């Protein structure tokens, strides 16, 4: 086919024709009424790696592209289609044309060389994705695909074509013959392969492996006898096409997939699912595209918006939806965090003890135990108090896993010392925490059982050879015998201060600390009462 001069503008092309294999692209080119040079204003973007063929079919200017050689899958199909739309923004719709695996069944006698066209059926849009879903109850496969229908103008043309085929012969045969007359090579390459190569075997039969894909060595007794046709001309079948990323070349697996999807599948392929939600298109298998295109009403095409504009509008809407969803998620997360902090605030520890910010640098948390109050006697409540203060001072330390644990097991979560201690110690490995001082005051007033558990955990944390937590931990207590015995090993390697007040030196040190605290409080009160100049 000789090339005609390129059109003035790329915007004159309104139909995209997508193929997968080079042999499909060659057949598509042969179906053009006229082939064009590239458009005069065409400058291909560096992001568009497609190779194009331009031409016309009837009243439509068509641009043809195929997937990269050796590349399959729905994602690659999406990439090719979006690149085409970016380079040819006036395209209104596309046809996905090529070969694939037909599925003979009781309602469609699909044979070699027949034509298969996607058509909506029930709740599906004509194409379903067979490998997107999950294993549900009792191992039942639950689909999670939702693929769009072809645009109404294409379905309208399809209905008109079906109606005419009920009374007239298919023009597809004439188109193939015309292409064969123009090219002897095409006639040989795309000729009907003959009945001897159209053989159907039982689904469970395991074929003899061979590289020539012929059936000479296969067991003919396993062959299914098909009813003879009056003509070798292709039949056209309209129904649901299954698409996905998983190559299926086993009939038993294929039939199981059909049962799982509960759809009238007549064809399997590996591209269409990547296009249906991105590109207004119809999926056609075999040389039916040209005849179909002649039935698409030009007036209908002029009325619909460009595919690129529709896609941009969808992306904008999706972006707005995503923003709304993100805001809702953030609000829900903040609500969950607030609820968690309220649950961790098991006692008014701040009223029992205050801290002097001039003496304590970085993060600090204090828990004050008091045997007079039930909410300040347990080890779990003490850790809750420490975590609450740390999270308030540095919210970024609160991980999503913690909020999830609280969400699913909130009441038990804040009572579980083991769970709380695990979270408490994990913060020490977080680089964002920096220097942290944790104070557990009056631990002698903790319940005896909880006190023993707490001391055991502290021993494990600080007593392991060669290990030393990054944070500082201050434990205060009266010198009870059971507490002294519990931390005896730590006293040999950790700084320990005994404030008994038995000699003058210790009395002076205690007095100095008390003086510091009094000065801090007086200064704070003076500022509050505006007494200081």
Short mmCIF file of C-alpha atoms in Angstrom, two decimals:
data_model
loop_
_atom_site.label_atom_id
_atom_site.label_comp_id
_atom_site.label_asym_id
_atom_site.label_seq_id
_atom_site.Cartn_x
_atom_site.Cartn_y
_atom_site.Cartn_z
CA UNK A 1 0.00 0.00 0.00
CA UNK A 2 1.46 3.34 -1.05
CA UNK A 3 1.57 6.19 1.44
CA UNK A 4 -0.54 9.31 1.08
CA UNK A 5 0.60 12.69 2.27
CA UNK A 6 0.36 13.27 6.01
CA UNK A 7 -2.63 15.15 7.34
CA UNK A 8 -2.16 18.71 8.46
CA UNK A 9 -2.85 18.07 12.13
CA UNK A 10 -2.77 15.15 14.53
CA UNK A 11 -6.14 16.42 15.78
CA UNK A 12 -7.75 15.02 12.63
CA UNK A 13 -7.37 11.49 14.01
CA UNK A 14 -10.40 10.48 16.06
CA UNK A 15 -10.10 6.67 16.25
CA UNK A 16 -7.40 4.63 17.98
CA UNK A 17 -6.70 1.05 16.86
CA UNK A 18 -4.70 -0.99 19.38
CA UNK A 19 -3.04 -4.36 18.81
CA UNK A 20 -0.73 -6.57 20.83
CA UNK A 21 1.31 -8.58 18.33
CA UNK A 22 3.14 -7.45 15.21
CA UNK A 23 1.10 -9.90 13.12
CA UNK A 24 -2.07 -8.19 14.39
CA UNK A 25 -0.70 -4.77 13.55
CA UNK A 26 0.18 -5.87 10.02
CA UNK A 27 -3.38 -7.12 9.54
CA UNK A 28 -4.75 -3.82 10.88
CA UNK A 29 -2.61 -1.86 8.43
CA UNK A 30 -3.88 -4.05 5.58
CA UNK A 31 -7.46 -3.10 6.50
CA UNK A 32 -6.83 0.63 5.97
CA UNK A 33 -8.45 2.18 2.92
CA UNK A 34 -5.52 4.55 2.74
CA UNK A 35 -2.25 4.82 4.66
CA UNK A 36 -0.87 8.24 5.62
CA UNK A 37 2.50 9.71 6.29
CA UNK A 38 2.77 11.07 9.82
CA UNK A 39 0.79 14.27 10.55
CA UNK A 40 2.65 17.45 9.67
CA UNK A 41 2.42 18.85 13.23
CA UNK A 42 3.22 15.58 14.98
CA UNK A 43 6.00 15.87 17.57
CA UNK A 44 6.21 12.78 19.73
CA UNK A 45 6.69 13.33 23.44
CA UNK A 46 9.72 11.75 25.09
CA UNK A 47 7.24 9.97 27.39
CA UNK A 48 5.46 8.38 24.42
CA UNK A 49 7.46 5.37 23.20
CA UNK A 50 4.73 4.03 20.91
CA UNK A 51 5.29 3.44 17.20
CA UNK A 52 2.37 4.57 15.04
CA UNK A 53 0.76 3.86 11.70
CA UNK A 54 -1.71 6.40 10.27
CA UNK A 55 -4.50 5.97 7.77
CA UNK A 56 -8.25 6.02 7.21
CA UNK A 57 -11.18 3.60 7.19
CA UNK A 58 -14.31 5.02 5.58
CA UNK A 59 -14.91 8.47 7.05
CA UNK A 60 -12.56 7.98 10.01
CA UNK A 61 -8.91 8.84 10.33
CA UNK A 62 -7.31 6.06 12.34
CA UNK A 63 -4.02 5.82 14.25
CA UNK A 64 -2.67 2.32 14.94
CA UNK A 65 -0.29 1.29 17.74
CA UNK A 66 0.78 -1.96 19.31
CA UNK A 67 2.33 -3.00 22.60
CA UNK A 68 6.11 -3.29 22.77
CA UNK A 69 7.42 -6.55 21.30
CA UNK A 70 7.33 -9.42 23.77
CA UNK A 71 5.35 -7.40 26.33
CA UNK A 72 1.94 -8.53 27.61
CA UNK A 73 -0.37 -7.67 30.47
CA UNK A 74 -3.06 -5.20 31.39
CA UNK A 75 -0.63 -2.61 32.79
CA UNK A 76 1.34 -2.43 29.55
CA UNK A 77 -1.90 -2.03 27.63
CA UNK A 78 -2.84 0.92 29.85
CA UNK A 79 0.57 2.52 29.31
CA UNK A 80 0.30 2.18 25.51
CA UNK A 81 -3.24 3.58 25.44
CA UNK A 82 -2.51 6.58 27.66
CA UNK A 83 0.58 7.44 25.62
CA UNK A 84 -1.59 7.35 22.46
CA UNK A 85 -4.12 9.71 24.03
CA UNK A 86 -1.40 12.16 25.06
CA UNK A 87 -0.07 12.30 21.48
CA UNK A 88 -3.50 12.29 19.81
CA UNK A 89 -5.83 14.19 22.15
CA UNK A 90 -8.72 14.29 19.64
CA UNK A 91 -9.29 10.53 19.69
CA UNK A 92 -12.89 9.75 20.69
CA UNK A 93 -12.69 5.96 21.10
CA UNK A 94 -10.52 2.94 20.38
CA UNK A 95 -10.84 -0.59 19.03
CA UNK A 96 -8.74 -3.31 20.61
CA UNK A 97 -8.20 -5.85 17.85
CA UNK A 98 -6.26 -9.10 17.74
CA UNK A 99 -6.21 -12.82 18.34
CA UNK A 100 -6.69 -14.89 21.48
CA UNK A 101 -8.09 -18.11 22.95
CA UNK A 102 -11.66 -18.97 22.08
CA UNK A 103 -13.80 -21.06 24.43
CA UNK A 104 -16.12 -23.54 22.66
CA UNK A 105 -19.26 -24.21 24.69
CA UNK A 106 -22.91 -25.17 24.39
CA UNK A 107 -24.10 -21.64 23.54
CA UNK A 108 -21.24 -20.58 21.24
CA UNK A 109 -19.66 -22.94 18.72
CA UNK A 110 -16.42 -20.98 18.58
CA UNK A 111 -13.94 -22.28 16.05
CA UNK A 112 -10.59 -21.40 14.54
CA UNK A 113 -10.86 -18.17 12.53
CA UNK A 114 -14.14 -17.02 14.07
CA UNK A 115 -14.74 -13.47 15.29
CA UNK A 116 -15.41 -12.64 18.95
CA UNK A 117 -16.79 -9.25 20.06
CA UNK A 118 -17.19 -8.08 23.66
CA UNK A 119 -20.78 -7.31 24.58
CA UNK A 120 -22.25 -6.32 27.97
CA UNK A 121 -24.20 -9.07 29.68
CA UNK A 122 -26.10 -8.62 32.95
CA UNK A 123 -24.03 -6.55 35.37
CA UNK A 124 -20.75 -6.72 33.46
CA UNK A 125 -19.58 -4.40 30.71
CA UNK A 126 -18.53 -7.13 28.28
CA UNK A 127 -15.05 -7.67 29.73
CA UNK A 128 -14.28 -9.25 33.13
CA UNK A 129 -10.92 -9.66 34.83
CA UNK A 130 -10.34 -13.28 35.79
CA UNK A 131 -7.36 -12.79 38.13
CA UNK A 132 -8.50 -9.87 40.27
CA UNK A 133 -10.30 -10.97 43.44
CA UNK A 134 -9.84 -12.87 46.66
CA UNK A 135 -10.57 -16.26 48.20
CA UNK A 136 -13.75 -15.82 50.21
CA UNK A 137 -15.69 -18.11 52.55
CA UNK A 138 -15.04 -21.83 52.01
CA UNK A 139 -12.38 -20.95 49.42
CA UNK A 140 -14.92 -19.48 46.99
CA UNK A 141 -13.40 -16.95 44.59
CA UNK A 142 -14.83 -13.46 44.97
CA UNK A 143 -14.22 -11.12 42.05
CA UNK A 144 -13.09 -7.57 42.74
CA UNK A 145 -13.02 -6.24 39.19
CA UNK A 146 -15.27 -3.48 37.92
CA UNK A 147 -14.69 -2.70 34.25
CA UNK A 148 -16.59 -0.04 32.33
CA UNK A 149 -18.97 -0.67 29.45
CA UNK A 150 -18.13 0.47 25.92
CA UNK A 151 -19.66 3.89 25.09
CA UNK A 152 -23.27 3.91 23.93
CA UNK A 153 -22.40 5.03 20.39
CA UNK A 154 -20.34 1.84 19.91
CA UNK A 155 -23.04 -0.39 21.38
CA UNK A 156 -25.58 1.28 19.09
CA UNK A 157 -23.40 0.55 16.05
CA UNK A 158 -22.95 -3.02 17.27
CA UNK A 159 -26.72 -3.52 17.50
CA UNK A 160 -27.22 -2.19 13.97
CA UNK A 161 -24.50 -4.45 12.62
CA UNK A 162 -25.97 -7.51 14.33
CA UNK A 163 -29.36 -6.70 12.83
CA UNK A 164 -27.96 -6.45 9.30
CA UNK A 165 -26.01 -9.68 9.72
CA UNK A 166 -29.29 -11.43 10.33
CA UNK A 167 -30.23 -10.73 6.71
CA UNK A 168 -26.97 -10.20 4.86
CA UNK A 169 -23.56 -11.89 4.64
CA UNK A 170 -20.54 -10.58 6.50
CA UNK A 171 -18.42 -8.00 4.69
CA UNK A 172 -15.37 -9.14 6.65
CA UNK A 173 -14.82 -11.90 4.09
CA UNK A 174 -14.75 -9.37 1.24
CA UNK A 175 -12.30 -7.18 3.16
CA UNK A 176 -9.95 -10.14 3.64
CA UNK A 177 -10.16 -11.07 -0.03
CA UNK A 178 -9.43 -7.48 -1.10
CA UNK A 179 -6.39 -7.36 1.16
CA UNK A 180 -5.22 -10.66 -0.29
CA UNK A 181 -5.52 -9.30 -3.83
CA UNK A 182 -3.36 -6.30 -2.89
CA UNK A 183 -0.74 -8.47 -1.20
CA UNK A 184 0.06 -12.10 -1.95
CA UNK A 185 2.03 -12.20 1.28
CA UNK A 186 -1.07 -11.21 3.23
CA UNK A 187 -3.13 -13.85 1.43
CA UNK A 188 -0.70 -16.57 2.49
CA UNK A 189 -0.14 -15.34 6.05
CA UNK A 190 -3.79 -14.73 6.94
CA UNK A 191 -5.55 -17.47 4.97
CA UNK A 192 -7.94 -19.87 6.70
CA UNK A 193 -5.70 -22.74 7.95
CA UNK A 194 -8.14 -25.48 6.93
CA UNK A 195 -10.39 -27.94 8.75
CA UNK A 196 -7.46 -30.30 9.35
CA UNK A 197 -5.99 -27.73 11.78
CA UNK A 198 -9.27 -26.96 13.53
CA UNK A 199 -9.43 -29.88 15.96
CA UNK A 200 -10.98 -29.90 19.43
CA UNK A 201 -9.94 -32.35 22.15
CA UNK A 202 -11.46 -33.31 25.49
CA UNK A 203 -10.71 -30.76 28.19
CA UNK A 204 -8.88 -33.27 30.42
CA UNK A 205 -6.66 -34.63 27.64
CA UNK A 206 -2.95 -33.91 28.06
CA UNK A 207 -1.48 -33.17 24.65
CA UNK A 208 1.86 -34.53 23.51
CA UNK A 209 4.33 -31.66 23.78
CA UNK A 210 5.91 -30.52 20.53
CA UNK A 211 7.39 -27.32 19.21
CA UNK A 212 5.44 -27.25 15.94
CA UNK A 213 2.02 -27.03 17.66
CA UNK A 214 0.56 -29.70 15.38
CA UNK A 215 -1.55 -32.60 16.58
CA UNK A 216 -0.12 -35.48 14.55
CA UNK A 217 1.07 -37.29 17.69
CA UNK A 218 -2.07 -36.61 19.74
CA UNK A 219 -4.56 -39.39 20.54
CA UNK A 220 -7.36 -39.01 17.99
CA UNK A 221 -9.70 -41.02 20.24
CA UNK A 222 -9.73 -38.01 22.61
CA UNK A 223 -10.88 -35.67 19.85
CA UNK A 224 -14.33 -34.10 20.09
CA UNK A 225 -16.26 -34.49 16.86
CA UNK A 226 -17.63 -31.11 15.80
CA UNK A 227 -20.70 -30.65 13.67
CA UNK A 228 -19.68 -29.81 10.09
CA UNK A 229 -20.32 -26.26 8.90
CA UNK A 230 -21.73 -25.45 5.50
CA UNK A 231 -19.03 -22.83 4.93
CA UNK A 232 -15.49 -22.06 6.04
CA UNK A 233 -16.37 -18.40 6.43
CA UNK A 234 -15.97 -17.07 9.99
CA UNK A 235 -18.91 -16.89 12.38
CA UNK A 236 -19.30 -13.87 14.67
CA UNK A 237 -19.93 -14.35 18.41
CA UNK A 238 -21.04 -11.65 20.85
CA UNK A 239 -20.57 -12.20 24.58
CA UNK A 240 -18.24 -11.78 27.55
CA UNK A 241 -14.44 -11.73 27.19
CA UNK A 242 -12.18 -12.67 30.12
CA UNK A 243 -8.98 -10.65 30.50
CA UNK A 244 -6.11 -10.71 32.98
CA UNK A 245 -2.36 -10.80 33.59
CA UNK A 246 -2.09 -14.54 34.17
CA UNK A 247 -1.33 -16.72 31.16
CA UNK A 248 -3.76 -19.66 31.07
CA UNK A 249 -2.79 -22.51 28.74
CA UNK A 250 -4.47 -25.32 30.63
CA UNK A 251 -8.08 -26.13 29.73
CA UNK A 252 -9.01 -27.45 33.18
CA UNK A 253 -7.73 -24.29 34.87
CA UNK A 254 -9.55 -22.22 32.26
CA UNK A 255 -12.86 -24.01 32.89
CA UNK A 256 -12.42 -23.62 36.66
CA UNK A 257 -11.95 -19.87 36.15
CA UNK A 258 -15.15 -19.72 34.12
CA UNK A 259 -17.03 -21.51 36.90
CA UNK A 260 -15.59 -19.10 39.48
CA UNK A 261 -16.66 -16.03 37.50
CA UNK A 262 -20.15 -17.41 36.75
CA UNK A 263 -20.17 -15.61 33.39
CA UNK A 264 -20.74 -16.79 29.81
CA UNK A 265 -17.08 -16.49 28.83
CA UNK A 266 -16.29 -17.15 25.16
CA UNK A 267 -12.74 -15.80 24.99
CA UNK A 268 -9.55 -15.36 27.08
CA UNK A 269 -6.89 -12.70 26.48
CA UNK A 270 -4.38 -10.56 28.43
CA UNK A 271 -4.89 -6.91 27.48
CA UNK A 272 -8.48 -5.61 27.56
CA UNK A 273 -8.83 -5.30 31.35
CA UNK A 274 -6.14 -2.60 31.28
CA UNK A 275 -8.13 -0.45 28.86
CA UNK A 276 -11.82 -0.56 29.75
CA UNK A 277 -11.57 1.94 32.62
CA UNK A 278 -9.01 4.18 30.90
CA UNK A 279 -10.11 4.37 27.27
CA UNK A 280 -13.64 4.28 25.70
CA UNK A 281 -13.25 1.15 23.59
CA UNK A 282 -14.70 -2.04 22.17
CA UNK A 283 -12.81 -5.33 22.21
CA UNK A 284 -12.84 -7.18 18.90
CA UNK A 285 -10.98 -10.32 18.03
CA UNK A 286 -10.19 -11.11 14.37
CA UNK A 287 -10.74 -9.07 11.18
CA UNK A 288 -14.10 -7.60 12.11
CA UNK A 289 -12.95 -4.11 13.09
CA UNK A 290 -13.18 -2.51 9.67
CA UNK A 291 -16.74 -3.66 9.05
CA UNK A 292 -17.78 -2.51 12.52
CA UNK A 293 -16.15 0.90 12.10
CA UNK A 294 -18.25 1.58 9.00
CA UNK A 295 -21.38 1.24 11.16
CA UNK A 296 -20.32 3.86 13.74
CA UNK A 297 -22.36 7.01 13.18
CA UNK A 298 -20.17 10.05 12.51
CA UNK A 299 -22.77 12.36 14.09
CA UNK A 300 -22.68 10.30 17.30
CA UNK A 301 -18.89 10.48 17.39
CA UNK A 302 -18.93 14.26 16.96
CA UNK A 303 -21.23 14.65 19.96
CA UNK A 304 -19.12 12.73 22.47
CA UNK A 305 -16.19 14.36 24.22
CA UNK A 306 -12.64 13.46 23.44
CA UNK A 307 -11.28 10.45 25.31
CA UNK A 308 -8.39 12.50 26.68
CA UNK A 309 -10.75 15.15 28.06
CA UNK A 310 -12.99 12.47 29.56
CA UNK A 311 -9.98 10.82 31.16
CA UNK A 312 -8.74 14.16 32.50
CA UNK A 313 -12.19 14.85 33.98
CA UNK A 314 -12.21 11.42 35.58
CA UNK A 315 -8.72 11.94 37.00
CA UNK A 316 -9.83 15.30 38.41
CA UNK A 317 -12.91 13.72 39.98
CA UNK A 318 -10.84 10.85 41.32
CA UNK A 319 -8.34 13.34 42.74
CA UNK A 320 -11.12 15.25 44.47
CA UNK A 321 -12.57 12.02 45.81
CA UNK A 322 -9.13 10.95 47.02
CA UNK A 323 -8.71 14.31 48.77
CA UNK A 324 -12.09 13.90 50.46
CA UNK A 325 -11.26 10.33 51.44
CA UNK A 326 -7.86 11.43 52.78
CA UNK A 327 -9.47 14.16 54.85
CA UNK A 328 -12.04 11.71 56.19
CA UNK A 329 -9.32 9.20 57.02
CA UNK A 330 -7.26 11.89 58.75
CA UNK A 331 -10.27 13.02 60.77
CA UNK A 332 -11.05 9.43 61.72
CA UNK A 333 -7.41 8.83 62.65
CA UNK A 334 -7.31 11.95 64.82
CA UNK A 335 -10.50 10.79 66.52
CA UNK A 336 -8.93 7.37 67.17
CA UNK A 337 -5.79 9.04 68.56
CA UNK A 338 -7.85 11.25 70.87
CA UNK A 339 -9.77 8.21 72.08
CA UNK A 340 -6.51 6.34 72.68
CA UNK A 341 -5.02 9.23 74.67
CA UNK A 342 -8.17 9.47 76.78
CA UNK A 343 -7.89 5.76 77.53
CA UNK A 344 -4.20 6.06 78.39
CA UNK A 345 -4.98 8.97 80.74
CA UNK A 346 -5.97 6.64 83.55
CA UNK A 347 -4.99 8.99 86.37
CA UNK A 348 -4.19 12.66 87.04
CA UNK A 349 -0.45 12.08 87.33
CA UNK A 350 0.24 15.75 86.58
CA UNK A 351 -1.47 16.79 89.77
CA UNK A 352 0.66 14.47 91.86
CA UNK A 353 4.02 15.57 90.50
CA UNK A 354 5.31 18.51 88.47
CA UNK A 355 8.55 18.84 86.57
CA UNK A 356 11.07 21.65 86.41
CA UNK A 357 11.71 22.26 82.70
CA UNK A 358 14.98 24.01 83.54
CA UNK A 359 16.32 20.75 85.01
CA UNK A 360 14.83 18.32 82.49
CA UNK A 361 15.85 18.59 78.85
CA UNK A 362 14.18 16.72 75.95
CA UNK A 363 11.25 14.38 76.38
CA UNK A 364 10.22 13.38 79.86
CA UNK A 365 7.39 11.37 81.33
CA UNK A 366 6.52 10.71 84.95
CA UNK A 367 4.20 8.27 86.64
CA UNK A 368 3.40 8.71 90.33
CA UNK A 369 2.14 5.64 92.16
CA UNK A 370 -0.14 6.05 95.14
CA UNK A 371 -1.58 3.18 97.15
CA UNK A 372 -4.43 5.41 98.33
CA UNK A 373 -5.87 5.53 94.80
CA UNK A 374 -6.93 2.43 92.88
CA UNK A 375 -6.08 3.99 89.51
CA UNK A 376 -2.47 4.60 90.60
CA UNK A 377 -1.62 1.22 92.13
CA UNK A 378 -1.12 -0.97 89.04
CA UNK A 379 1.88 -1.35 86.75
CA UNK A 380 -0.33 -1.13 83.63
CA UNK A 381 -1.73 2.25 84.70
CA UNK A 382 1.82 3.48 85.33
CA UNK A 383 2.92 2.59 81.77
CA UNK A 384 -0.31 4.10 80.41
CA UNK A 385 0.59 7.38 82.10
CA UNK A 386 4.12 7.35 80.67
CA UNK A 387 2.91 6.56 77.12
CA UNK A 388 0.23 9.21 77.26
CA UNK A 389 2.74 11.93 78.13
CA UNK A 390 5.23 10.82 75.47
CA UNK A 391 2.57 10.75 72.74
CA UNK A 392 1.27 14.19 73.72
CA UNK A 393 4.78 15.66 73.60
CA UNK A 394 5.70 13.90 70.32
CA UNK A 395 2.62 12.70 68.41
CA UNK A 396 4.80 11.31 65.60
CA UNK A 397 5.89 8.53 67.96
CA UNK A 398 2.37 7.12 67.88
CA UNK A 399 2.43 4.49 65.14
CA UNK A 400 -0.56 3.28 63.19
CA UNK A 401 -0.02 -0.25 64.52
CA UNK A 402 -0.65 1.05 68.06
CA UNK A 403 -3.90 2.76 67.07
CA UNK A 404 -4.98 -0.42 65.25
CA UNK A 405 -4.30 -2.55 68.34
CA UNK A 406 -6.31 -0.15 70.44
CA UNK A 407 -9.10 -0.05 67.87
CA UNK A 408 -9.53 -3.82 67.86
CA UNK A 409 -8.92 -4.50 71.54
CA UNK A 410 -9.17 -1.17 73.33
CA UNK A 411 -10.50 -2.17 76.73
CA UNK A 412 -8.10 -5.10 77.15
CA UNK A 413 -5.27 -3.18 75.51
CA UNK A 414 -4.95 -0.51 78.24
CA UNK A 415 -5.06 -3.21 80.93
CA UNK A 416 -2.43 -5.47 79.40
CA UNK A 417 0.92 -4.70 81.02
CA UNK A 418 2.77 -6.92 78.52
CA UNK A 419 1.28 -5.16 75.48
CA UNK A 420 1.90 -1.71 76.96
CA UNK A 421 5.45 -2.55 78.02
CA UNK A 422 6.25 -3.81 74.51
CA UNK A 423 5.11 -0.50 73.02
CA UNK A 424 6.88 1.42 75.78
CA UNK A 425 10.24 -0.19 75.04
CA UNK A 426 9.80 -0.01 71.26
CA UNK A 427 9.84 3.79 71.44
CA UNK A 428 13.45 3.58 72.57
CA UNK A 429 14.52 2.40 69.10
CA UNK A 430 12.72 5.26 67.38
CA UNK A 431 15.28 7.85 66.29
CA UNK A 432 12.64 10.58 66.41
CA UNK A 433 12.31 10.22 70.17
CA UNK A 434 15.77 11.64 70.88
CA UNK A 435 16.77 11.83 74.55
CA UNK A 436 13.99 10.60 76.80
CA UNK A 437 13.74 10.60 80.58
CA UNK A 438 11.16 8.29 82.12
CA UNK A 439 10.40 8.55 85.83
CA UNK A 440 8.53 5.93 87.82
CA UNK A 441 7.99 7.53 91.20
CA UNK A 442 6.99 5.78 94.43
CA UNK A 443 7.13 2.29 92.92
CA UNK A 444 6.95 0.86 96.44
CA UNK A 445 3.26 1.85 96.49
CA UNK A 446 2.53 -0.36 93.48
CA UNK A 447 0.56 -3.56 94.15
CA UNK A 448 2.94 -6.32 95.19
CA UNK A 449 2.22 -8.65 92.26
CA UNK A 450 2.47 -5.83 89.73
CA UNK A 451 5.57 -4.52 91.45
CA UNK A 452 7.36 -7.85 91.05
CA UNK A 453 6.42 -7.98 87.34
CA UNK A 454 7.62 -4.42 86.82
CA UNK A 455 10.96 -5.07 88.50
CA UNK A 456 11.41 -8.23 86.41
CA UNK A 457 10.85 -6.27 83.20
CA UNK A 458 13.28 -3.53 84.28
CA UNK A 459 15.91 -6.15 85.06
CA UNK A 460 15.53 -7.68 81.61
CA UNK A 461 15.67 -4.30 79.95
CA UNK A 462 18.79 -3.01 81.70
CA UNK A 463 20.40 -6.22 82.86
CA UNK A 464 21.13 -7.89 79.51
CA UNK A 465 24.91 -8.03 78.86
CA UNK A 466 26.08 -5.59 76.18
CA UNK A 467 22.67 -3.96 75.90
CA UNK A 468 21.73 -0.56 77.21
CA UNK A 469 18.51 1.29 76.26
CA UNK A 470 18.89 4.71 74.67
CA UNK A 471 16.60 6.36 77.23
CA UNK A 472 17.10 7.25 80.87
CA UNK A 473 14.95 5.57 83.48
CA UNK A 474 14.61 6.90 87.02
CA UNK A 475 12.98 4.57 89.53
CA UNK A 476 12.24 5.85 93.03
CA UNK A 477 11.13 3.76 95.97
CA UNK A 478 11.33 3.27 99.69
CA UNK A 479 14.08 0.78 100.51
CA UNK A 480 11.80 -2.24 101.04
CA UNK A 481 13.61 -5.56 101.28
CA UNK A 482 11.76 -7.20 98.34
CA UNK A 483 12.56 -4.22 96.10
CA UNK A 484 16.23 -4.20 97.16
CA UNK A 485 16.49 -7.91 96.40
CA UNK A 486 14.78 -7.45 93.03
CA UNK A 487 17.20 -4.79 91.77
CA UNK A 488 20.35 -6.07 93.53
CA UNK A 489 22.06 -7.06 90.27
CA UNK A 490 21.30 -3.68 88.73
CA UNK A 491 22.76 -1.79 91.70
CA UNK A 492 26.21 -3.14 90.80
CA UNK A 493 26.15 -1.67 87.29
CA UNK A 494 23.64 1.22 87.43
CA UNK A 495 23.87 4.53 89.34
CA UNK A 496 22.03 4.20 92.65
CA UNK A 497 21.31 6.92 95.20
CA UNK A 498 20.20 6.21 98.77
CA UNK A 499 18.53 9.26 100.30
CA UNK A 500 18.17 8.20 103.89
CA UNK A 501 19.08 11.54 105.51
CA UNK A 502 21.28 9.75 108.06
CA UNK A 503 24.29 12.09 107.77
CA UNK A 504 24.97 15.78 107.23
CA UNK A 505 26.17 15.42 103.63
CA UNK A 506 22.96 13.73 102.51
CA UNK A 507 20.85 16.24 104.39
CA UNK A 508 22.60 19.06 102.53
CA UNK A 509 21.98 17.42 99.16
CA UNK A 510 18.32 16.90 99.92
CA UNK A 511 18.01 20.50 101.10
CA UNK A 512 19.62 21.74 97.89
CA UNK A 513 17.09 19.86 95.78
CA UNK A 514 14.24 21.22 97.88
CA UNK A 515 15.62 24.77 97.53
CA UNK A 516 15.77 24.39 93.74
CA UNK A 517 12.17 23.30 93.65
CA UNK A 518 11.04 26.15 95.96
CA UNK A 519 12.85 28.73 93.82
CA UNK A 520 11.24 27.36 90.67
CA UNK A 521 7.76 27.47 92.18
CA UNK A 522 8.23 31.00 93.57
CA UNK A 523 9.43 32.26 90.20
CA UNK A 524 6.48 30.64 88.44
CA UNK A 525 4.00 32.11 90.94
CA UNK A 526 5.61 35.54 90.61
CA UNK A 527 5.16 35.48 86.82
CA UNK A 528 1.57 34.35 87.16
CA UNK A 529 0.77 37.07 89.71
CA UNK A 530 2.84 39.74 87.89
CA UNK A 531 4.94 40.24 91.01
CA UNK A 532 8.32 40.21 89.25
CA UNK A 533 9.70 43.23 87.43
#
